[in-house]
Amino acid sequence: MPEIFGVPVPVLYGQLLLGLVNGSFYALLSLGLSLIFGLLNIVNFAHGTMYMLGAFLAYFLLQPLGLGYWWAVVLVPIMAAGLGIGIERTILRRIYKLDHIYGLLVTFALTMIIEGLVRVWFGVSGLRYAVPDSLSGMVDLGFMKLPIYRAWVIVAALGLCLLTWAVIERTRLGAILRAGTENPALVKAFGVNVPLLVTLVFGWGVALAAFAGVLAAPLMQLTPQIGHSIIITVFGVVVIGGMGSILGSIVTGLGLGLLEGLTKVYYPEASSTVIFVVMILVLLVRPHGLFGKQ
Amino acid sequence: MRKFKGCACALLACTALTAPAFAQDNEIHIALMTDLAGATADYGGQGAIEAVKMAVEDFGGELNGKPIKIDFIDHQNKPDIAVTKAREAYDSGTDMIINLSNSAAALGVIEIAKAKDKVVIVTGAGSDKITGEACSTNAIHFAFNSYSLANSPVQALAASGDTSWFLIVSDFAYGLSVEAAVTDAIATAGGTLTGTVKHPAFMASDFSSYALQAISSGAQVIGLSNSSSDTTNSIRALKEFGIGGDQKMVAFTLLINEIHGLGLEQASGLLFADAFYWDRTEASRDWSKRFYDRVGRMPNMVNAGDYSGTLHYLRAVEAAGTDDAAAVLAKMHEMPVNDVFAENGRVREDNMMVHDMYLVQVKTPEESKYDWDYLNVLETIPAEKAFLPLEQSKCPLVKKG
């Protein structure tokens, strides 16, 4: 069997594919984070919590309410967006003019509160959300057997990422949004309701995170801390890609997922640090990130 | 003005709550220090709180006419917080600290107990160092350790012809301790270790890469040297990637709460060693049902260990007639432990409380007849076999020769 640095090629392909699955999550989450930072100037530490909440809402829809996976795919992002809009209107709106650190503190506090509530309600032993029947089973790719659900994750996450990118970069609405962040006063003068746009963007960002949570729900035991174990990595991804850069988030998310996958094969001990090593290197060479402007 | 009054009241309340309770001789003051609400709260949390309370209530609630005090301290899984809080607790009159889930926190607090000459009972952590290199006259290890969890499943599988292993190891004190114990056990049983993969502790939620490496290794048994959510996520990933009929999976540290969370479809067939199963005897059933009424779930081995450890400590204080650490510890060594958790348990020279362990297997959904009917007890492993033989102990307290 051919090998690359002592690892059989089929095993390596398998690991790269899994890296791509994780990369899809990073892309989806960092995209929302980047969007919120780019348009609202808020470092949203609660993003991981929204991801966690997405997974728990899916569970909640299934358990007492009997609504299955496909309902969750549709309803959870809407519910989360509603929550996000509520948070933006009541809390975040008051701190736009203040330093970034206040946004960080407020959203960190939200993280602690929401996580605490979920912990009280559901405990820490972990809950199980089954893979939907329509997506269970495996496909044999020759070099590995891939669970169909993981293939769906790649398709769904990347599809939504590209949709978001297209809306922001290729439509009139996106153009107004981008103009609104450059110069809100001028855009308001043209009669555009900028605060409403900002609210909607925050809602959309939160919906993306919650959607990622629904996608992740069948892949792991649901515990209240799934959010903060991923959010730190995602912050690394956003910093590497360049804060506020949409395409940067998507490309960097996938690339770092692959890199992490490789690390898990060759030196697993470093798999949780490799992204931060890259982050340091990138910051040394390009302080605004790979795709950042300025 | 009203606002000011409110603040003043709150301030007063705070001072009242934090005012140190000065040590008074023979007033017993216990502190439960654990992860009250974090990732490893199954090893502590509400279950531990109720278990300690039940022990105090069953003891009678008071000693020498004075009520027994219990404090609940959250170390938040951080060894530095654990050490600081332990120092504060001992300085303000605490006689004994129990639980200490998280091996790193436990090892830190043991040092403080030694310096202050107080008692510490470890139930929530399993590192072999606690009664090995780091053993201390002041620290008793009560419920389980990595050796006792690692040894019997390896031997049982070797007896049925499964000797080649692949390990998924959590890269922190406890995971590495289990890895060392399992590696030794495999060597003793004449087996081979084909490979190991280490993952960051409690930070990885995706175990598919490790699962794939383990499955493609072709080893007969895949061993999980990790704990809590890392173990449950490893099990799910191994199932998802189709662990085959010829490969078996052993989770060395599995609590009944985690089986409940996984569901029997995912967990059935898993083999592991347990220090306590609620549905084993009439006494354990009675006690566990009382526990269930208070907490809403069945107790795991750490909960039962907290109960037993607290009770054993209180009985020792009563027998010694003082709360002086040296006298109480001597009594704890002298008196056997006979309660719902341990039958004929005893505290050994290396300060391990040795007791019978049980080799158990998770039932299939069809076998399970009622709520929490999860385990088949396959074998009772006698205390002498379940724990490291004293001759091999690295503890300086053990006199060799």
XYZ file of C-alpha atoms in Angstrom:
695
model
C 0.000 0.000 0.000
C 1.486 3.424 -0.894
C 2.328 5.624 2.076
C 2.990 9.302 2.704
C 5.346 9.856 5.652
C 4.453 6.464 7.050
C 0.682 6.860 6.756
C -1.141 4.713 4.167
C -2.719 6.887 1.465
C -6.303 5.644 1.976
C -6.097 6.450 5.689
C -4.797 9.897 4.831
C -7.636 10.548 2.375
C -10.129 9.494 5.039
C -8.619 11.889 7.540
C -8.604 14.736 5.031
C -12.274 14.163 4.329
C -13.046 14.286 8.042
C -10.987 17.463 8.227
C -13.240 18.883 5.543
C -16.332 18.038 7.621
C -14.885 19.881 10.604
C -13.754 22.658 8.314
C -17.357 23.083 7.181
C -18.369 23.754 10.778
C -15.520 26.212 11.202
C -16.521 27.956 7.980
C -20.177 28.233 8.964
C -19.406 29.525 12.447
C -16.606 31.877 11.504
C -18.756 33.284 8.731
C -21.440 34.353 11.201
C -18.858 35.722 13.598
C -17.151 37.622 10.825
C -20.429 38.987 9.526
C -21.403 40.287 12.948
C -18.002 41.817 13.515
C -17.882 43.352 10.058
C -21.291 44.993 10.188
C -21.929 45.528 13.906
C -18.393 45.903 15.230
C -19.241 43.460 18.014
C -16.866 40.682 19.011
C -19.618 38.175 19.639
C -18.321 35.811 22.257
C -21.803 34.311 22.573
C -21.525 32.788 19.095
C -20.488 29.378 20.439
C -23.397 29.513 22.858
C -25.805 30.086 19.988
C -24.324 27.005 18.314
C -24.869 25.020 21.512
C -28.358 26.439 21.851
C -29.123 25.381 18.262
C -28.265 21.796 19.132
C -30.313 21.865 22.341
C -33.283 23.487 20.600
C -33.221 20.642 18.082
C -33.284 18.218 20.999
C -36.075 20.158 22.662
C -38.154 20.108 19.473
C -37.726 16.348 19.278
C -38.221 15.363 22.895
C -41.280 17.066 24.275
C -42.676 18.321 20.961
C -42.035 15.355 18.672
C -40.747 17.443 15.766
C -37.972 15.627 13.917
C -34.717 16.617 12.295
C -36.050 18.367 9.204
C -38.352 20.497 11.300
C -35.345 21.435 13.409
C -33.328 22.389 10.327
C -36.030 24.935 9.476
C -37.384 26.034 12.854
C -34.264 26.245 15.009
C -32.507 28.936 12.934
C -35.739 30.955 12.969
C -36.117 30.618 16.742
C -32.466 31.504 17.241
C -32.729 34.483 14.940
C -35.684 35.678 17.038
C -33.611 35.379 20.171
C -30.707 37.131 18.479
C -32.937 39.994 17.386
C -34.218 40.323 20.937
C -30.670 40.462 22.290
C -29.594 42.992 19.681
C -32.570 45.284 20.321
C -32.360 45.209 24.096
C -28.652 44.856 24.871
C -26.186 45.190 22.017
C -27.758 48.330 20.577
C -26.632 50.241 23.658
C -22.954 49.470 23.282
C -22.168 50.017 19.583
C -20.443 53.301 20.309
C -18.280 51.891 23.066
C -14.957 50.115 22.843
C -14.842 46.501 21.520
C -14.060 45.229 24.972
C -17.597 46.062 26.148
C -19.121 43.964 23.395
C -16.830 41.143 24.368
C -17.778 41.438 28.044
C -21.519 41.645 27.411
C -21.552 38.669 25.061
C -19.299 36.713 27.418
C -21.803 37.369 30.202
C -24.603 36.141 27.938
C -22.577 32.990 27.317
C -22.237 32.315 31.028
C -25.925 32.951 31.709
C -27.297 30.879 28.830
C -24.864 28.023 29.407
C -25.695 28.005 33.094
C -29.405 27.798 32.351
C -28.943 24.934 29.890
C -26.774 23.128 32.447
C -29.424 23.479 35.154
C -32.109 22.316 32.767
C -30.368 19.447 30.962
C -27.380 18.498 33.158
C -23.868 17.646 31.976
C -24.098 13.909 31.284
C -24.870 14.553 27.655
C -27.985 13.982 25.609
C -28.300 11.908 22.520
C -29.808 13.146 19.285
C -30.108 10.343 16.761
C -29.079 10.653 13.116
C -32.289 11.026 11.042
C -33.287 7.826 9.254
C -33.153 9.465 5.849
C -29.459 10.271 6.338
C -28.262 7.208 8.216
C -25.992 4.581 6.723
C -22.615 4.745 5.072
C -21.270 5.175 1.561
C -18.210 3.247 0.491
C -15.783 5.641 -1.176
C -13.150 2.992 -1.782
C -10.616 4.509 0.587
C -13.065 4.779 3.473
C -16.652 4.284 4.490
C -18.194 7.705 5.018
C -21.374 8.086 7.056
C -23.922 9.744 4.770
C -24.728 12.261 7.469
C -21.199 13.676 7.335
C -21.472 14.134 3.580
C -24.723 16.039 4.157
C -22.941 18.288 6.656
C -20.409 19.352 4.028
C -23.102 20.025 1.436
C -25.459 21.898 3.763
C -22.784 23.997 5.469
C -20.996 25.023 2.307
C -24.277 25.673 0.504
C -25.373 28.099 3.208
C -21.947 29.753 3.319
C -21.998 30.396 -0.399
C -25.570 31.687 -0.249
C -24.587 34.181 2.450
C -21.548 35.250 0.484
C -23.625 35.746 -2.653
C -26.236 37.834 -0.829
C -23.640 40.127 0.725
C -21.347 40.485 -2.256
C -23.638 40.139 -5.243
C -27.038 41.664 -4.410
C -28.390 45.162 -3.933
C -29.300 44.364 -0.323
C -25.717 43.294 0.265
C -24.447 46.489 -1.290
C -26.610 48.560 1.059
C -25.370 46.538 4.018
C -21.758 47.074 3.083
C -22.375 50.773 2.523
C -24.151 50.947 5.878
C -21.069 49.747 7.704
C -18.763 52.119 5.828
C -20.832 55.224 6.485
C -24.139 54.735 8.317
C -24.983 58.457 8.390
C -24.793 58.790 4.615
C -26.801 55.631 3.979
C -29.456 56.879 6.412
C -29.591 60.114 4.449
C -30.646 58.065 1.417
C -33.636 56.885 3.417
C -32.377 53.430 4.354
C -33.326 52.135 7.790
C -29.816 51.211 8.950
C -30.668 50.058 12.509
C -33.162 47.585 11.048
C -30.499 46.224 8.709
C -28.082 45.795 11.579
C -30.698 43.920 13.580
C -31.380 41.607 10.679
C -27.702 40.924 10.141
C -27.269 39.960 13.778
C -30.307 37.703 13.509
C -28.848 36.055 10.402
C -25.456 35.561 12.067
C -27.090 33.886 15.054
C -29.242 31.769 12.745
C -26.083 30.511 10.997
C -24.601 29.478 14.339
C -27.803 27.739 15.395
C -27.956 25.954 12.037
C -24.430 24.698 12.635
C -25.664 23.481 16.022
C -28.498 21.512 14.418
C -26.038 19.991 11.943
C -23.733 19.008 14.810
C -26.455 17.635 17.094
C -26.457 14.049 15.754
C -22.659 13.897 15.732
C -21.909 14.255 19.420
C -23.240 13.935 22.943
C -24.940 17.245 23.628
C -23.453 18.930 26.653
C -23.685 22.622 27.562
C -19.968 23.073 26.950
C -19.904 22.068 23.263
C -20.121 25.779 22.443
C -17.061 27.027 24.204
C -14.828 24.211 23.077
C -15.436 25.206 19.456
C -15.682 28.988 19.778
C -12.025 29.474 20.680
C -10.940 27.601 17.564
C -13.412 29.598 15.504
C -11.990 32.863 16.833
C -8.607 31.611 15.670
C -10.077 30.944 12.224
C -11.587 34.427 12.023
C -8.361 36.111 13.061
C -6.374 34.119 10.493
C -8.915 34.804 7.746
C -9.163 38.493 8.612
C -11.866 39.965 10.859
C -14.838 40.960 8.768
C -13.832 39.152 5.592
C -16.607 36.855 4.400
C -14.838 34.819 1.749
C -11.799 34.748 4.022
C -13.791 33.015 6.735
C -15.076 30.326 4.403
C -11.749 29.535 2.793
C -9.810 29.706 6.051
C -12.374 27.577 7.873
C -12.059 24.769 5.340
C -8.277 25.080 5.073
C -7.758 24.925 8.813
C -10.139 21.984 9.106
C -7.906 20.113 6.673
C -4.755 21.174 8.502
C -6.230 20.021 11.803
C -7.187 16.702 10.174
C -3.586 16.181 9.053
C -2.292 17.026 12.518
C -4.581 14.428 14.042
C -2.810 11.796 11.943
C 0.786 12.888 12.258
C 0.952 14.450 15.719
C -2.448 14.282 17.473
C -1.153 15.929 20.655
C -0.837 19.190 18.718
C -4.271 19.039 17.087
C -5.781 21.593 19.451
C -2.865 24.017 19.164
C -1.983 23.886 15.476
C -4.559 26.528 14.565
C -3.110 28.939 17.093
C 0.421 28.375 15.871
C -0.797 29.324 12.393
C -2.568 32.311 13.923
C 0.647 33.596 15.482
C 2.553 33.160 12.233
C -0.141 34.935 10.221
C -0.352 37.806 12.702
C 3.417 38.282 12.467
C 3.366 38.502 8.692
C -0.100 39.947 7.982
C -1.584 41.571 11.094
C -4.974 42.008 9.392
C -5.282 38.329 8.513
C -4.928 36.542 5.197
C -7.957 38.149 3.580
C -8.330 41.251 5.761
C -8.293 44.741 4.296
C -6.540 47.943 5.523
C -31.967 55.954 50.022
C -33.841 52.738 49.612
C -31.223 51.651 47.077
C -28.494 52.403 49.585
C -30.248 50.346 52.241
C -30.549 47.457 49.808
C -26.853 47.605 49.053
C -25.940 47.804 52.712
C -28.082 44.779 53.490
C -26.519 42.824 50.647
C -23.070 43.781 51.888
C -23.889 42.687 55.417
C -25.259 39.428 54.103
C -22.027 38.842 52.205
C -19.878 39.423 55.271
C -22.080 37.132 57.298
C -21.701 34.393 54.707
C -17.951 34.687 54.347
C -17.045 35.250 57.984
C -14.565 32.562 58.952
C -15.850 29.949 61.330
C -13.016 29.690 63.785
C -11.845 26.254 64.653
C -13.418 24.989 67.809
C -12.222 21.730 69.067
C -14.443 18.767 68.300
C -16.818 20.730 66.140
C -16.874 18.816 62.897
C -16.672 20.828 59.730
C -16.675 19.018 56.391
C -16.167 20.582 52.986
C -17.268 18.969 49.756
C -14.975 20.348 47.089
C -15.810 19.381 43.542
C -16.928 20.486 40.133
C -20.411 21.656 41.054
C -21.608 22.667 37.612
C -18.906 22.145 35.007
C -17.914 19.486 32.514
C -17.226 16.822 35.127
C -20.177 17.553 37.424
C -21.259 13.908 37.123
C -18.286 13.166 39.369
C -19.500 15.808 41.812
C -22.333 18.245 41.348
C -25.755 17.780 42.875
C -25.200 14.052 43.363
C -22.177 14.660 45.569
C -23.999 17.327 47.581
C -26.883 15.005 48.373
C -24.623 12.012 49.039
C -22.623 13.925 51.659
C -25.812 15.332 53.194
C -27.277 11.819 53.381
C -24.166 10.546 55.155
C -24.365 13.311 57.737
C -28.089 12.737 58.251
C -27.627 8.971 58.565
C -24.886 9.573 61.101
C -27.339 11.606 63.162
C -26.471 15.116 62.057
C -24.392 15.958 65.099
C -21.414 14.899 67.114
C -20.754 15.724 70.782
C -23.967 17.725 70.792
C -22.811 20.050 68.046
C -24.247 19.964 64.549
C -21.926 18.755 61.803
C -21.267 21.548 59.347
C -20.954 20.994 55.592
C -19.615 23.498 53.068
C -19.947 23.100 49.333
C -17.033 24.469 47.363
C -16.825 24.650 43.571
C -13.270 24.229 42.288
C -14.517 24.771 38.725
C -12.112 22.078 37.501
C -9.212 24.460 38.022
C -6.334 23.187 40.158
C -5.270 26.725 41.158
C -8.749 27.556 42.449
C -8.893 24.200 44.236
C -5.620 24.880 46.044
C -6.563 28.429 47.078
C -10.012 27.406 48.279
C -8.618 24.412 50.148
C -6.166 26.643 51.994
C -8.972 29.054 52.912
C -11.231 26.219 54.029
C -8.638 24.573 56.261
C -7.658 27.952 57.728
C -11.254 28.687 58.628
C -11.740 25.481 60.563
C -12.563 22.784 58.012
C -11.451 19.376 59.282
C -11.895 17.317 56.151
C -12.291 17.916 52.412
C -13.921 15.243 50.273
C -14.461 14.393 46.568
C -11.966 16.489 44.533
C -13.030 15.402 41.093
C -10.203 16.133 38.639
C -6.857 14.502 39.395
C -4.825 17.687 38.996
C -6.997 19.471 41.578
C -6.801 16.488 43.935
C -3.004 16.297 43.760
C -2.801 20.021 44.547
C -5.138 19.857 47.541
C -3.309 16.832 48.967
C -0.214 19.021 49.332
C -2.216 21.646 51.227
C -3.736 19.045 53.539
C -0.272 17.784 54.313
C 1.024 21.273 55.101
C -1.970 22.091 57.336
C -2.173 18.592 58.807
C -5.830 18.052 57.926
C -7.715 15.192 56.304
C -8.582 14.838 52.647
C -10.624 12.016 51.096
C -10.399 11.695 47.323
C -13.415 10.069 45.676
C -13.858 11.955 42.417
C -10.388 11.578 40.908
C -8.615 8.429 39.853
C -4.934 9.115 39.243
C -2.728 6.326 40.597
C -0.273 8.954 41.835
C -2.633 9.747 44.729
C -1.617 6.530 46.449
C 1.629 6.196 44.477
C 4.483 8.699 44.256
C 2.317 11.482 45.692
C 0.797 9.504 48.571
C 0.434 11.294 51.875
C -0.526 10.327 55.411
C -3.294 12.935 55.233
C -4.947 11.780 52.011
C -7.141 8.716 51.653
C -8.186 7.546 48.208
C -11.642 6.090 48.455
C -13.752 5.080 45.493
C -11.651 4.029 42.503
C -8.319 4.564 40.812
C -7.000 3.962 37.332
C -5.411 0.654 38.258
C -8.665 -0.776 39.612
C -10.564 0.306 36.506
C -7.904 -0.803 34.026
C -6.769 -4.130 35.321
C -9.835 -6.344 35.432
C -11.317 -5.634 31.984
C -7.915 -6.280 30.373
C -7.575 -9.586 32.191
C -11.137 -10.655 31.467
C -10.677 -10.010 27.751
C -7.291 -11.724 27.677
C -8.954 -14.804 29.151
C -11.386 -14.856 26.230
C -8.576 -14.487 23.678
C -8.687 -10.747 22.958
C -5.114 -9.591 23.392
C -4.303 -6.885 20.814
C -5.192 -3.342 21.838
C -5.437 0.181 20.470
C -5.839 3.032 22.966
C -7.549 6.397 22.631
C -6.032 8.497 25.403
C -7.032 11.833 26.838
C -3.884 13.933 27.185
C -4.081 14.943 30.862
C -3.213 13.588 34.310
C -6.044 11.089 34.581
C -6.030 9.866 30.974
C -2.297 9.277 31.098
C -2.608 7.485 34.412
C -5.192 5.121 32.925
C -2.976 4.659 29.866
C -0.031 3.655 32.065
C -2.188 1.258 34.090
C -3.697 -0.314 30.955
C -0.308 -0.670 29.277
C 1.009 -2.498 32.330
C -2.069 -4.688 32.481
C -1.770 -5.585 28.796
C 1.874 -6.536 29.273
C 1.011 -8.638 32.333
C -1.751 -10.414 30.434
C 0.662 -11.178 27.573
C -1.155 -8.920 25.107
C 0.140 -6.390 22.602
C -0.512 -2.682 22.197
C -0.681 -1.924 18.475
C -1.063 1.810 18.748
C -2.131 4.828 20.766
C -3.624 8.177 19.865
C -3.741 11.112 22.294
C -6.380 13.805 22.128
C -6.701 17.105 24.023
C -8.835 16.673 27.157
C -12.370 18.114 27.168
C -11.624 20.343 24.166
C -12.267 17.962 21.308
C -15.861 17.321 20.372
C -15.035 15.508 17.167
C -13.617 12.052 17.689
C -14.132 10.734 14.179
C -10.458 11.002 13.289
C -9.392 9.026 16.358
C -12.180 6.502 15.809
C -11.064 5.926 12.245
C -7.441 5.460 13.298
C -8.530 3.010 15.981
C -10.773 0.983 13.677
C -8.214 0.831 10.862
C -5.545 -0.358 13.329
C -7.195 -3.785 13.220
C -6.679 -4.291 16.955
C -9.096 -6.701 18.629
C -9.954 -4.256 21.410
C -10.190 -0.473 21.349
C -9.645 0.937 24.830
C -10.833 4.406 25.853
C -8.450 5.917 28.394
C -10.432 9.087 28.886
C -13.446 10.236 30.864
C -16.749 12.143 30.828
C -17.850 13.673 27.534
C -14.606 12.540 25.890
C -15.571 8.918 26.561
C -19.161 9.257 25.417
C -18.123 11.091 22.245
C -15.495 8.424 21.515
C -18.135 5.712 21.861
C -20.466 7.544 19.497
C -17.749 8.101 16.912
C -16.664 4.447 17.036
C -20.267 3.346 16.542
C -20.817 5.873 13.761
C -17.769 4.674 11.836
C -18.940 1.121 12.140
C -16.790 -0.587 14.744
C -16.971 -4.156 13.497
C -18.209 -7.388 15.008
C -14.650 -8.601 15.457
C -13.584 -5.480 17.346
C -14.549 -4.814 20.944
C -14.591 -1.541 22.798
C -13.738 -0.949 26.443
C -14.415 2.328 28.231
C -12.273 2.285 31.325
C -14.104 5.078 33.104
C -17.817 5.065 32.592
C -20.448 6.308 35.001
C -24.019 5.114 34.963
C -25.182 8.676 34.192
C -23.185 8.529 30.976
C -24.800 5.245 29.966
C -28.140 6.915 30.622
C -27.115 9.803 28.360
C -25.819 7.554 25.580
C -28.780 5.217 25.533
C -28.532 1.445 25.539
C -28.439 1.163 21.717
C -25.118 2.986 21.729
C -23.681 1.598 24.933
C -24.826 -2.018 24.986
C -22.076 -4.601 25.253
C -19.541 -2.224 26.763
C -17.422 -3.936 29.363
C -15.915 -2.056 32.282
C -15.045 -2.199 35.962
C -17.292 -0.400 38.419
C -17.016 0.193 42.134
C -20.756 0.384 42.727
C -23.934 -0.628 40.942
C -27.198 0.512 42.466
C -29.139 -2.637 41.561
C -26.695 -5.147 43.036
C -27.969 -5.895 46.543
C -31.046 -5.135 48.634
C -29.086 -2.550 50.646
C -27.730 -0.805 47.564
C -31.221 -0.677 46.059
C -32.726 0.872 49.200
C -30.033 3.485 49.514
C -30.102 4.263 45.797
C -33.858 4.767 45.810
C -33.482 7.306 48.620
C -30.796 9.002 46.543
C -33.043 8.904 43.485
C -35.838 10.658 45.351
C -33.504 13.536 46.168
C -31.504 13.890 42.947
C -33.754 12.452 40.254
C -31.282 9.861 38.994
C -29.517 6.764 40.269
C -26.178 7.172 42.064
C -22.867 6.345 40.412
C -19.756 4.962 42.105
C -18.451 8.421 42.993
C -21.726 9.403 44.677
C -21.713 6.201 46.693
C -18.041 6.793 47.502
C -18.817 10.289 48.790
C -21.478 8.853 51.063
C -19.256 6.067 52.318
C -16.187 8.277 52.722
C -18.066 10.872 54.757
C -19.657 8.224 56.951
C -16.362 6.431 57.538
C -14.715 9.718 58.503
C -17.503 10.601 60.963
C -17.373 7.146 62.562
C -13.610 7.471 62.912
C -13.942 10.876 64.573
C -16.490 9.433 66.980
C -14.241 6.484 67.791
C -11.176 8.680 68.218
C -13.063 11.135 70.397
C -11.280 14.063 68.773
C -11.041 15.814 65.408
C -7.245 15.755 65.507
C -6.161 14.597 62.048
C -3.565 12.034 63.123
C -5.915 10.339 65.596
C -8.811 10.259 63.125
C -6.620 8.896 60.328
C -5.347 6.165 62.640
C -8.948 5.162 63.365
C -9.810 5.247 59.672
C -7.011 2.747 59.079
C -8.054 0.610 62.017
C -11.799 0.392 61.318
C -13.139 -1.675 58.411
C -15.506 0.003 55.954
C -18.839 -1.775 55.894
C -21.685 0.084 54.317
C -23.742 0.309 51.171
C -20.652 1.091 49.093
C -18.031 -1.295 50.398
C -18.133 -4.661 52.086
C -15.047 -5.374 54.167
C -13.228 -2.412 52.748
C -10.077 -1.320 54.533
C -7.631 1.540 54.293
C -4.257 0.119 53.345
C -0.736 1.320 54.195
C -0.562 3.344 50.987
C -3.867 5.023 52.023
C -5.926 3.332 49.334
C -9.292 2.173 50.632
C -9.368 -1.236 48.968
C -12.693 -2.930 48.380
C -14.312 -5.319 45.934
C -14.805 -4.089 42.390
C -17.266 -5.455 39.851
C -16.743 -6.410 36.246
C -19.907 -5.243 34.509
C -21.381 -5.173 31.038
C -24.005 -2.819 29.659
C -27.282 -4.586 28.876
C -28.933 -4.613 25.482
C -32.193 -2.644 25.154
C -34.087 -5.986 25.201
C -32.471 -7.123 28.446
C -33.324 -3.908 30.254
C -36.630 -4.331 32.050
C -37.129 -1.099 34.013
C -35.693 2.408 34.363
C -31.950 2.464 35.052
C -31.736 -1.325 34.561
C -28.465 -0.960 32.687
C -25.793 -3.376 33.898
C -25.088 -7.070 34.241
C -22.634 -7.777 37.040
C -20.422 -10.462 35.493
C -17.913 -10.965 38.233
C -16.901 -9.686 41.653
C -13.219 -8.830 41.700
C -11.930 -9.301 45.240
C -10.181 -6.301 46.790
C -6.746 -7.965 46.739
C -6.962 -8.495 42.993
C -8.708 -5.255 42.156
C -6.009 -2.929 43.463
C -2.270 -2.703 42.910
C -0.394 -5.227 45.075
C 1.391 -3.396 47.896
C 4.761 -4.884 46.854
C 4.536 -2.905 43.631
C 3.503 0.337 45.314
C 5.558 3.451 44.630
C 4.229 5.091 47.792
C 7.016 6.052 50.222
C 4.691 5.257 53.171
C 4.762 1.558 52.348
C 7.503 -0.200 54.238
C 9.219 -2.682 51.988
C 11.109 -5.720 53.055
